[in-house]
mmCIF file of C-alpha atoms in Angstrom:
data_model
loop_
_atom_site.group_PDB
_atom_site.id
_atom_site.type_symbol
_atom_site.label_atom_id
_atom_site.label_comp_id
_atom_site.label_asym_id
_atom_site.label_seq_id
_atom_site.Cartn_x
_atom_site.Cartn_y
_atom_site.Cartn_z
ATOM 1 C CA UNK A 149 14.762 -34.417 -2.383
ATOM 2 C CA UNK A 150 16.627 -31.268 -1.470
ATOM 3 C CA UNK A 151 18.026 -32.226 2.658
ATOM 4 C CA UNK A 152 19.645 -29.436 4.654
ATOM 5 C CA UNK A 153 21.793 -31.335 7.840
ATOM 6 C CA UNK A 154 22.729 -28.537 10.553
ATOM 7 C CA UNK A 155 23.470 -25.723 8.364
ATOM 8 C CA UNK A 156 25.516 -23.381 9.998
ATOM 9 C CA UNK A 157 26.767 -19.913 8.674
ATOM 10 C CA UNK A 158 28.111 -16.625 9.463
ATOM 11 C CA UNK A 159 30.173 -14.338 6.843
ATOM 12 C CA UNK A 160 32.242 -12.885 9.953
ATOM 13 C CA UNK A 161 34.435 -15.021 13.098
ATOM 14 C CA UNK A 162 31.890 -15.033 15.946
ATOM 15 C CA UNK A 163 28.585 -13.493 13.997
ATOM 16 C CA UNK A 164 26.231 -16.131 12.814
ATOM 17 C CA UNK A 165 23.661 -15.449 10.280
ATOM 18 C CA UNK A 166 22.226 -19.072 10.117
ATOM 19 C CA UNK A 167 22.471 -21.399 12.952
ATOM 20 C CA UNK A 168 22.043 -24.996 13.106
ATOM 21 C CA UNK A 169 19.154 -25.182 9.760
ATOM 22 C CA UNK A 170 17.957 -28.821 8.840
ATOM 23 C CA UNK A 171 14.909 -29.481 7.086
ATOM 24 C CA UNK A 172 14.201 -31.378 3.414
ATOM 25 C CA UNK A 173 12.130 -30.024 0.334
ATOM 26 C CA UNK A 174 10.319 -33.004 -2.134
ATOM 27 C CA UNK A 175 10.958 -32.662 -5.534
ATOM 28 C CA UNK A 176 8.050 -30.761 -7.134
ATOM 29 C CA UNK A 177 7.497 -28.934 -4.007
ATOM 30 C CA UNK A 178 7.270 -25.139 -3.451
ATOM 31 C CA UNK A 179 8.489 -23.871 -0.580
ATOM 32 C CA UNK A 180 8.721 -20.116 0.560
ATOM 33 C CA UNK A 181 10.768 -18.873 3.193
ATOM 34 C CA UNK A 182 9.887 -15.965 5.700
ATOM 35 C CA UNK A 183 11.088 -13.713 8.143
ATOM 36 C CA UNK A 184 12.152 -10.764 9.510
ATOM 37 C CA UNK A 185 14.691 -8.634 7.367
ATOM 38 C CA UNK A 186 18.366 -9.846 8.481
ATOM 39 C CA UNK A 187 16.844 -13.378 9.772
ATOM 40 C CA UNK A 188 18.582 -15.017 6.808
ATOM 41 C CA UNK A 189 16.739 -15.747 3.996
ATOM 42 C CA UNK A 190 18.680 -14.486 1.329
ATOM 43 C CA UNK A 191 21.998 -16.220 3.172
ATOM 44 C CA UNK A 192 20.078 -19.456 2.859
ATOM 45 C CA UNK A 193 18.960 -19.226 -0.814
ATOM 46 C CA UNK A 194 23.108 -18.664 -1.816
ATOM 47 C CA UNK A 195 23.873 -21.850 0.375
ATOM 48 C CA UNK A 196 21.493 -24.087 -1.424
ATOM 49 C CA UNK A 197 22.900 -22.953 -4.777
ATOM 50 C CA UNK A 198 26.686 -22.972 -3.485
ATOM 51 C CA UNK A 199 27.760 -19.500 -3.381
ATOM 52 C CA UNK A 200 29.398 -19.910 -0.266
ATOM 53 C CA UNK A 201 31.000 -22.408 2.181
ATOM 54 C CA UNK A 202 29.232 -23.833 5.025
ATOM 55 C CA UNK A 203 30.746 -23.285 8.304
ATOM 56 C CA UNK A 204 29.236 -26.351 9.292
ATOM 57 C CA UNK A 205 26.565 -29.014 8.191
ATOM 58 C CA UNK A 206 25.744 -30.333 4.826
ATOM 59 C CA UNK A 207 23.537 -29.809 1.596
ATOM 60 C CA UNK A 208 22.202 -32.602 -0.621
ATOM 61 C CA UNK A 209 20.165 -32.426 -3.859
ATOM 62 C CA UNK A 210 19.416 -36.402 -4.472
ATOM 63 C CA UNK A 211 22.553 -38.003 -3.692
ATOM 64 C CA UNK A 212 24.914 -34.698 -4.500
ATOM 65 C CA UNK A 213 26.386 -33.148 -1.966
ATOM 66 C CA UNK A 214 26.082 -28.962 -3.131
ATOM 67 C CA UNK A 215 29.615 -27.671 -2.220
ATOM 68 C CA UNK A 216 30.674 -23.579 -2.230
ATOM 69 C CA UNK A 217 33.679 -21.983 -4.082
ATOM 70 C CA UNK A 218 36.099 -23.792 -1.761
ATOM 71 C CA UNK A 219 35.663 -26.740 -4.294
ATOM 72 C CA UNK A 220 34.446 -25.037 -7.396
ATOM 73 C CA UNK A 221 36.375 -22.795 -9.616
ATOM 74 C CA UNK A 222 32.853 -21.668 -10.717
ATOM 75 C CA UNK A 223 30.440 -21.626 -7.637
ATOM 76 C CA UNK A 224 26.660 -22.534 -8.007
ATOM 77 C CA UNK A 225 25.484 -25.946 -8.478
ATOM 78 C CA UNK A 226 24.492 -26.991 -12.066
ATOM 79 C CA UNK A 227 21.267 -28.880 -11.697
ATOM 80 C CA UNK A 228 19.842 -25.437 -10.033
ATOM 81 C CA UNK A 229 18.979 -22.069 -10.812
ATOM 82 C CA UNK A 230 19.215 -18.959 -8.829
ATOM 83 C CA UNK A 231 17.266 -15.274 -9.716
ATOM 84 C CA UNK A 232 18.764 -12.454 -7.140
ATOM 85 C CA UNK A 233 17.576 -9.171 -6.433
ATOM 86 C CA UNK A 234 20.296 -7.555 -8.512
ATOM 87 C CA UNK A 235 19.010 -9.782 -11.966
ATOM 88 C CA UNK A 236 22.086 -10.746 -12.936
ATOM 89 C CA UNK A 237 21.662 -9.876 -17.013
ATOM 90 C CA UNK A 238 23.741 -7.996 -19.578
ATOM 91 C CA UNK A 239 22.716 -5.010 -19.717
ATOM 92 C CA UNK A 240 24.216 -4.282 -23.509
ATOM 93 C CA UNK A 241 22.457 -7.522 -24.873
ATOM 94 C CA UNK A 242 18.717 -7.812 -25.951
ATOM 95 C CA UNK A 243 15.883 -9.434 -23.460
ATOM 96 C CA UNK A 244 15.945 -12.228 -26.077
ATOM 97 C CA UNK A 245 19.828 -13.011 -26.004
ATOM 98 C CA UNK A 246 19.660 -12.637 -22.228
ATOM 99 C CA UNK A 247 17.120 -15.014 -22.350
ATOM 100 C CA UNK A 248 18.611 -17.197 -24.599
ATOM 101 C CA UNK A 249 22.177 -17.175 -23.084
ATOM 102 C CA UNK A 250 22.332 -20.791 -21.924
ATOM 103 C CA UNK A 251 21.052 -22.480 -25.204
ATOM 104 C CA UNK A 252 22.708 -24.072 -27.640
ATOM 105 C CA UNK A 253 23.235 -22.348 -31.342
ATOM 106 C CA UNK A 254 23.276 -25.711 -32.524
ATOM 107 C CA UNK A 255 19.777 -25.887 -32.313
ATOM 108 C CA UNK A 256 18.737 -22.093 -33.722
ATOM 109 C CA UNK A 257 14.939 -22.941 -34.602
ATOM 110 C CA UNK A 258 15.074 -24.875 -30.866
ATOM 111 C CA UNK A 259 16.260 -22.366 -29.134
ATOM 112 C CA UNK A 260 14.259 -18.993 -30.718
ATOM 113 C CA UNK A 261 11.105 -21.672 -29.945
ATOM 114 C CA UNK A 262 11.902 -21.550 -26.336
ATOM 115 C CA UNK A 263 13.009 -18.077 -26.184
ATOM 116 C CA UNK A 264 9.520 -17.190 -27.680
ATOM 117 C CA UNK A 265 7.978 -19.558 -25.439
ATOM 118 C CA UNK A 266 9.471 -17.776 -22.470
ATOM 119 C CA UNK A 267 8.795 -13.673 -23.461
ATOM 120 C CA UNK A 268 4.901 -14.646 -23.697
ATOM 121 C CA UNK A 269 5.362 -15.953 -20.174
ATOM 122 C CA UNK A 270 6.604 -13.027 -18.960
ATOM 123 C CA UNK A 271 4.993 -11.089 -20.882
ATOM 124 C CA UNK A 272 7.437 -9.168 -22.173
ATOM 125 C CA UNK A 273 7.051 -10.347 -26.239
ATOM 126 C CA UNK A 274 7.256 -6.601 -27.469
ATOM 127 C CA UNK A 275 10.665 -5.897 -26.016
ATOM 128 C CA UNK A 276 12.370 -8.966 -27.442
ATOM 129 C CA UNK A 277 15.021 -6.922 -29.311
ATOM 130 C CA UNK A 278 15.343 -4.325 -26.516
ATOM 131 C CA UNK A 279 18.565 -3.638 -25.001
ATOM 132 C CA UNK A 280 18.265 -4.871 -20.991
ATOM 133 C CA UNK A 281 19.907 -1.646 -20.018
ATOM 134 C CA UNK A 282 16.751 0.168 -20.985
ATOM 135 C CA UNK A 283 14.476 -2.005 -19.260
ATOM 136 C CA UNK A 284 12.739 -0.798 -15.842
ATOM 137 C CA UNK A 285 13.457 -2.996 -13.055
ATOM 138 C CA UNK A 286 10.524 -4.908 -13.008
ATOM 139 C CA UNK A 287 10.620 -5.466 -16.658
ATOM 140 C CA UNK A 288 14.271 -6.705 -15.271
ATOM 141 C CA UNK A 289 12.788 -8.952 -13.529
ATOM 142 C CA UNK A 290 10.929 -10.626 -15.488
ATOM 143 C CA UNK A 291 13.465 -11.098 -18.114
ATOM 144 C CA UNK A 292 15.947 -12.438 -15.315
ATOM 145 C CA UNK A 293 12.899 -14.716 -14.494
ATOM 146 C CA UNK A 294 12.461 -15.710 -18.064
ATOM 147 C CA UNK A 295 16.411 -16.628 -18.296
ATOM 148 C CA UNK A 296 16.577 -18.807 -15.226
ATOM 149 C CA UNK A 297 13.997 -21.127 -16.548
ATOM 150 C CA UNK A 298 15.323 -21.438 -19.888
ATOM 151 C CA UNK A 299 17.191 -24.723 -19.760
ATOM 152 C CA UNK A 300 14.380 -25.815 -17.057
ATOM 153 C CA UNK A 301 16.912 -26.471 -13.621
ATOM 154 C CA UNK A 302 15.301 -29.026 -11.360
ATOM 155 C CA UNK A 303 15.748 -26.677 -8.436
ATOM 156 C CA UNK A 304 14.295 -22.698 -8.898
ATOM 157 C CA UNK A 305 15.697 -20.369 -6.249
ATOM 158 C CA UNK A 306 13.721 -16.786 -5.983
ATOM 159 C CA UNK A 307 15.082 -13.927 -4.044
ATOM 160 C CA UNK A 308 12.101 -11.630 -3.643
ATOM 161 C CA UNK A 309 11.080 -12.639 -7.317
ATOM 162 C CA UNK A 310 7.970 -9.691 -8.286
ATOM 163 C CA UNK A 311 9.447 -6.594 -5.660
ATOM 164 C CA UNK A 312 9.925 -4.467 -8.848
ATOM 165 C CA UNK A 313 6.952 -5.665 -10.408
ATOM 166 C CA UNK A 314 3.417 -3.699 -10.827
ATOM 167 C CA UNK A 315 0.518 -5.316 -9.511
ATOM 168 C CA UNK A 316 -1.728 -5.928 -12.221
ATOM 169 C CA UNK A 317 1.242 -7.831 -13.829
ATOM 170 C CA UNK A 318 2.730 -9.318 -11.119
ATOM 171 C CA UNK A 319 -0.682 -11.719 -9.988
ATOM 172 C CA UNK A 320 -0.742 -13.264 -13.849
ATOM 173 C CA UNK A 321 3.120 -14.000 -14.072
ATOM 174 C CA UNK A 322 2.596 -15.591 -10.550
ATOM 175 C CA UNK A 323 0.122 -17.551 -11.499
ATOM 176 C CA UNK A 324 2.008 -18.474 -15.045
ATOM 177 C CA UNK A 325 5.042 -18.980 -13.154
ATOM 178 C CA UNK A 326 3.952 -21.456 -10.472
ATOM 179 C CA UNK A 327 1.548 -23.290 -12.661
ATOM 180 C CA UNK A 328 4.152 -23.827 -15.362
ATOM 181 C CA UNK A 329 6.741 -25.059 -12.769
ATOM 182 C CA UNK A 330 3.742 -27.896 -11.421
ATOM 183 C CA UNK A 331 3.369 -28.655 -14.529
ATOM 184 C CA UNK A 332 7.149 -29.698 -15.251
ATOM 185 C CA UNK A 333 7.767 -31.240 -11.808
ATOM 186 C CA UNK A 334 10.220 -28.243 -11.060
ATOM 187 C CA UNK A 335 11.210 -27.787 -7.409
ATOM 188 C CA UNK A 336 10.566 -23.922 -6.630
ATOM 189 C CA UNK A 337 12.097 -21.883 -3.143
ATOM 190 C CA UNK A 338 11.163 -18.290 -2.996
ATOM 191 C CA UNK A 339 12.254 -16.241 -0.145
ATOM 192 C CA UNK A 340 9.731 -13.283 0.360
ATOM 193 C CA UNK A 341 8.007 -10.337 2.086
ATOM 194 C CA UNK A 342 4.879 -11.070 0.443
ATOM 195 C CA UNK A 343 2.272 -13.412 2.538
ATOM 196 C CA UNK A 344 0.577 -14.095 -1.396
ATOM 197 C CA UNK A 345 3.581 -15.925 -2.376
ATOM 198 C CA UNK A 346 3.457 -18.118 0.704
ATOM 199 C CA UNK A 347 -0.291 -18.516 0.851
ATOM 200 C CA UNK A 348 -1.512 -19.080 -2.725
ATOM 201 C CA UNK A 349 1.435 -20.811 -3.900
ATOM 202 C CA UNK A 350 3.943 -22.373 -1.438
ATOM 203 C CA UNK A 351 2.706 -25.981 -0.420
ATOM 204 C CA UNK A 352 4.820 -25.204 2.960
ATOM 205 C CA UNK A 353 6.619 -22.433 4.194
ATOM 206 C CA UNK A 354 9.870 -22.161 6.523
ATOM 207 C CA UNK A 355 10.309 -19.121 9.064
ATOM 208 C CA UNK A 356 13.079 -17.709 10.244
ATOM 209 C CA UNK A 357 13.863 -15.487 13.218
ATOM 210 C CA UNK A 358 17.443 -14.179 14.018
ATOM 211 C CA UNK A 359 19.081 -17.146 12.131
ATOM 212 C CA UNK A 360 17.411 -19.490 13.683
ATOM 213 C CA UNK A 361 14.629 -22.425 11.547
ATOM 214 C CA UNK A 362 11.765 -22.109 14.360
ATOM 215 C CA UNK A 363 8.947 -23.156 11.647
ATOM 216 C CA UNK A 364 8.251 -25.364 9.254
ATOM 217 C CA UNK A 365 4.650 -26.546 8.124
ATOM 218 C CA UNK A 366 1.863 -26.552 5.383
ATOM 219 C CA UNK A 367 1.324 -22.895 4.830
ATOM 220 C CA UNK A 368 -2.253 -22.851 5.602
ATOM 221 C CA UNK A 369 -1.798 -24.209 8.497
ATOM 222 C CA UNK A 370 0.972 -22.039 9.833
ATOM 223 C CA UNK A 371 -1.258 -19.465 8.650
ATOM 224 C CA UNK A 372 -4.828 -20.631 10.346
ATOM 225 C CA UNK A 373 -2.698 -21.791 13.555
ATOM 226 C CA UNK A 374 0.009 -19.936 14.137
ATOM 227 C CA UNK A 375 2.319 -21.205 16.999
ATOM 228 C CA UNK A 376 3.492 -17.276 18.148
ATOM 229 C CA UNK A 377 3.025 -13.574 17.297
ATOM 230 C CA UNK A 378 6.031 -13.220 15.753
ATOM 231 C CA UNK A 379 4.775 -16.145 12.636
ATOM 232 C CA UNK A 380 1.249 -14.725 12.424
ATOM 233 C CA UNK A 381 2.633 -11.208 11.807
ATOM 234 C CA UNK A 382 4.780 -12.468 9.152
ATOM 235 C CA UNK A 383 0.890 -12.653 7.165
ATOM 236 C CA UNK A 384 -0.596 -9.221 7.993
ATOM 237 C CA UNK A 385 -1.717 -7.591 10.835
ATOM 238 C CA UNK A 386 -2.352 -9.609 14.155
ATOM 239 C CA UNK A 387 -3.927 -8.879 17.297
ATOM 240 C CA UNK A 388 -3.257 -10.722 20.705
ATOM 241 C CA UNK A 389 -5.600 -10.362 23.151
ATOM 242 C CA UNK A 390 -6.885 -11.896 26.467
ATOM 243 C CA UNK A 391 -8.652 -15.265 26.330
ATOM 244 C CA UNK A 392 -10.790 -14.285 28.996
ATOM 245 C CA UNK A 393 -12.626 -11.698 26.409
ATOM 246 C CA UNK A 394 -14.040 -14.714 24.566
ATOM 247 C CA UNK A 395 -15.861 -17.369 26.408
ATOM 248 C CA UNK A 396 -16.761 -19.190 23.296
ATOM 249 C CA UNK A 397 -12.829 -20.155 22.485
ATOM 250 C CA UNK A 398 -11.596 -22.751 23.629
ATOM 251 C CA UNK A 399 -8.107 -21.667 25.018
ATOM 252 C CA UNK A 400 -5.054 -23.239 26.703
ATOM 253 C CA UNK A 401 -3.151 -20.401 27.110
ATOM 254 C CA UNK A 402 -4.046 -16.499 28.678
ATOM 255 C CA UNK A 403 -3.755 -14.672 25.324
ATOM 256 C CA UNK A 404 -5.298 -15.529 21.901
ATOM 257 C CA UNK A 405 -4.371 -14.724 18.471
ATOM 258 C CA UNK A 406 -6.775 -13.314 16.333
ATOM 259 C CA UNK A 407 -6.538 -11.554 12.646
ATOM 260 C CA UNK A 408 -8.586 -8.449 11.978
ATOM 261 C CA UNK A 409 -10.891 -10.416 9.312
ATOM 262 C CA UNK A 410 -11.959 -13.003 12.327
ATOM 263 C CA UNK A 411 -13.399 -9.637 14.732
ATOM 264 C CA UNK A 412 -16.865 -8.279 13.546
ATOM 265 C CA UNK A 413 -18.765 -4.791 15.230
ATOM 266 C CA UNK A 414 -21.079 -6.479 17.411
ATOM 267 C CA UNK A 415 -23.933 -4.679 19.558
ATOM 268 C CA UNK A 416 -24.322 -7.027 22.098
ATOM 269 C CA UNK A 417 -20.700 -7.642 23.122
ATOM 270 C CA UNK A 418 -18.720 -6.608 26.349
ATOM 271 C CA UNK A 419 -15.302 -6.355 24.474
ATOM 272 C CA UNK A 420 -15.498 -2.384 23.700
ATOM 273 C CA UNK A 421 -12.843 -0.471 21.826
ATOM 274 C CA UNK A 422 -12.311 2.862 20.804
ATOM 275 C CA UNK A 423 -11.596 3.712 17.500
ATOM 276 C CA UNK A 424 -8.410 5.727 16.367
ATOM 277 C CA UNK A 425 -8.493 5.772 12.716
ATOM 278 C CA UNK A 426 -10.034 3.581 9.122
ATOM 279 C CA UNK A 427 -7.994 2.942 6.260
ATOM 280 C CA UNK A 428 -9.742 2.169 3.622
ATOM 281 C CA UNK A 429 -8.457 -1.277 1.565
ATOM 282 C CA UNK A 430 -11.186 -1.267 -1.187
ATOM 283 C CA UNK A 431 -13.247 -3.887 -0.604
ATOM 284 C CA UNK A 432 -13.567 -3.223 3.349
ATOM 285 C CA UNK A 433 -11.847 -0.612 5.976
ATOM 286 C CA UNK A 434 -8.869 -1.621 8.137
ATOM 287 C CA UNK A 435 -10.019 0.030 11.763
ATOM 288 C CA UNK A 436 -7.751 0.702 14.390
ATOM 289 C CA UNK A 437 -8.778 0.533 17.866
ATOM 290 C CA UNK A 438 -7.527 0.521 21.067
ATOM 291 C CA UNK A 439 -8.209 -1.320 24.102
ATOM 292 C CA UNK A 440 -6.847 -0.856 27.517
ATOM 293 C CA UNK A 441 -4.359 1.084 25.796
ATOM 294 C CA UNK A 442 -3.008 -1.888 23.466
ATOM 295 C CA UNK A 443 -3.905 -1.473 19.955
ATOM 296 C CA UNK A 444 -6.760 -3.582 18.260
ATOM 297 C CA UNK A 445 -7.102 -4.132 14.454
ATOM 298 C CA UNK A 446 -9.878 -5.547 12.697
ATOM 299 C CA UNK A 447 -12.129 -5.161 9.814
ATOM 300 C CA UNK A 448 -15.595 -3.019 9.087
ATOM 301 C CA UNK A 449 -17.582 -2.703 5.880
ATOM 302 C CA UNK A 450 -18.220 0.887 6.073
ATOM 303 C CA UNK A 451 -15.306 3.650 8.086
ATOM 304 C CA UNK A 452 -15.813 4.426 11.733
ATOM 305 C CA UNK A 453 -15.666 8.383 13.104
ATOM 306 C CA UNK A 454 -12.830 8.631 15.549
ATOM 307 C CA UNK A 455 -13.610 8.146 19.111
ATOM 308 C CA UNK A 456 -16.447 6.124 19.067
ATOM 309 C CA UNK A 457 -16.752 3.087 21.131
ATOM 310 C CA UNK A 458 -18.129 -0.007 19.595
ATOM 311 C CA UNK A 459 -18.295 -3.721 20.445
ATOM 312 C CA UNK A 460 -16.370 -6.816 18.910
ATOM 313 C CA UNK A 461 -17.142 -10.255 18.765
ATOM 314 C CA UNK A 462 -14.947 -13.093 16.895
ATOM 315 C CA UNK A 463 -16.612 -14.266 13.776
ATOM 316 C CA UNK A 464 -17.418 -18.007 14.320
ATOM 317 C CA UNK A 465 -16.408 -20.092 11.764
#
């Protein structure tokens, strides 16, 4: 069990960048973290792993208490792993010696097992005896990915983990990475931009707003019932519009959210837009509308001329 107790930090007098955090991660748990740029999320991933010194609060793994430099010569806490955004690798040293940089050489046959183990992971086999210097950044990435995970740490921290990576590779190393970190019971935190991260692999997901914790809950959840506008933005586009305009929702409150995949173009209905432009996403057009002046999103199967006025209805589920 990884417990955060009123976590406070700031990295100048007077300037807090995380105030007053507490929350607690199972083992075997994946967790992502979201927010706003400069709510925090990088700052929290370097106090889990020790890299600096709380200004107030605690940090356990288990029973440990996970101290900063103030009380290490060598900050970061052993029984974790941390991947930042800058990769961290020698650049004058092969993918397979970065890889292999924490493993014993009194186990050679051991240790080129695992490092072989790890390149087909990432998928990055072919570049074994390539200098990391010579790398693109997501191939970078991937090796830094591959280097963290070779002596297995019980904790995994991710800072933006697949940024630099392409697309087509980036959903298969997801799904190696998360599946092979179930599999060993390995306790994974990922801070990211990306809702995919949070939705198809986190089994909860913190947010973070201006320093502050002010969610915490299954991600599909947070995701189907999103407390504010600020959270359900965090996963895409989000509209917010009157209750009043639909009768068949049961509402508590004057204004409703509502993603663009839960309006449909509906003939009948007395919610009329205008439309200001389509993007096209492949398997469906993003349309933007307005209404009253306020800007409406929401989804069509086929693009919509400019100007024309057309109904919406929510899509009942």
């Amino acid at each position: 069990m990884l417990k955060v107790q009123n976590a406070s930090f700031s990295y100048l007098e007077n300037t807090p960048v995380l105030k007053d955090i507490s929350f607690e991660i199972p083992q075997g748990t994946h967790v992502s973290i979201i927010g706003e740029s400069g709510c925090g999320k990088s700052t929290l991933l370097k106090l889990l792993y020790g890299l600096h010194d709380l200004n107030a609060g605690e940090i356990f793994w288990k029973d440990e208490q996970i101290l900063g430099p103030a009380y290490h010569l060598v900050p970061g806490f052993e029984h974790m792993k941390y991947v930042a955004q800058d990769f961290d690798l020698m650049p004058y040293t092969t993918v397979a010696e970065n890889i292999g940089t924490y493993l014993s050489n009194f186990y050679p046959e051991e240790k080129q097992q695992r490092i072989h183990e790890l390149l087909e992971m990432v998928e990055m086999t072919a570049f074994a005896d390539v200098k990391a210097k010579l790398l693109s950044g997501g191939q970078q990435q991937r090796v830094a990915l591959a280097k963290a995970l070779a002596r297995e740490p019980e904790v995994l921290l991710l800072d933006e983990p697949f940024s630099h990576i392409d697309n087509f590779r980036k959903n298969a190393l997801r799904r190696n990475l998360f599946s092979y970190l179930k599999k060993e019971n390995i306790t994974c935190i990922v801070a990211t931009h990306d809702r995919t991260d949070a939705l198809s692999f986190a089994d909860s997901t913190i947010v973070l707003q201006q320093g502050k914790l002010i969610a915490q809950n299954d991600s599909k959840d947070l995701y189907q019932n999103p407390p504010n506008k600020y959270i359900a933005s965090l996963f895409g586009e989000v509209n917010e519009l009157p209750a009043r305009l639909f009768p068949e929702i049961d509402a508590s409150t004057e204004t409703i959210l509502i993603y663009p995949h839960q309006l449909k173009i509906s003939g009948t209905s007395d919610f009329k837009v205008t439309v200001q432009q389509s993007y096209f996403k492949g398997s469906h057009y993003l349309v933007l509308a307005k209404y009253e002046g306020k800007l409406v999103f929401f989804e069509s199967l086929e693009g919509l001329e400019v100007g024309v006025l057309t109904g919406l209805e929510v899509i009942k589920t």
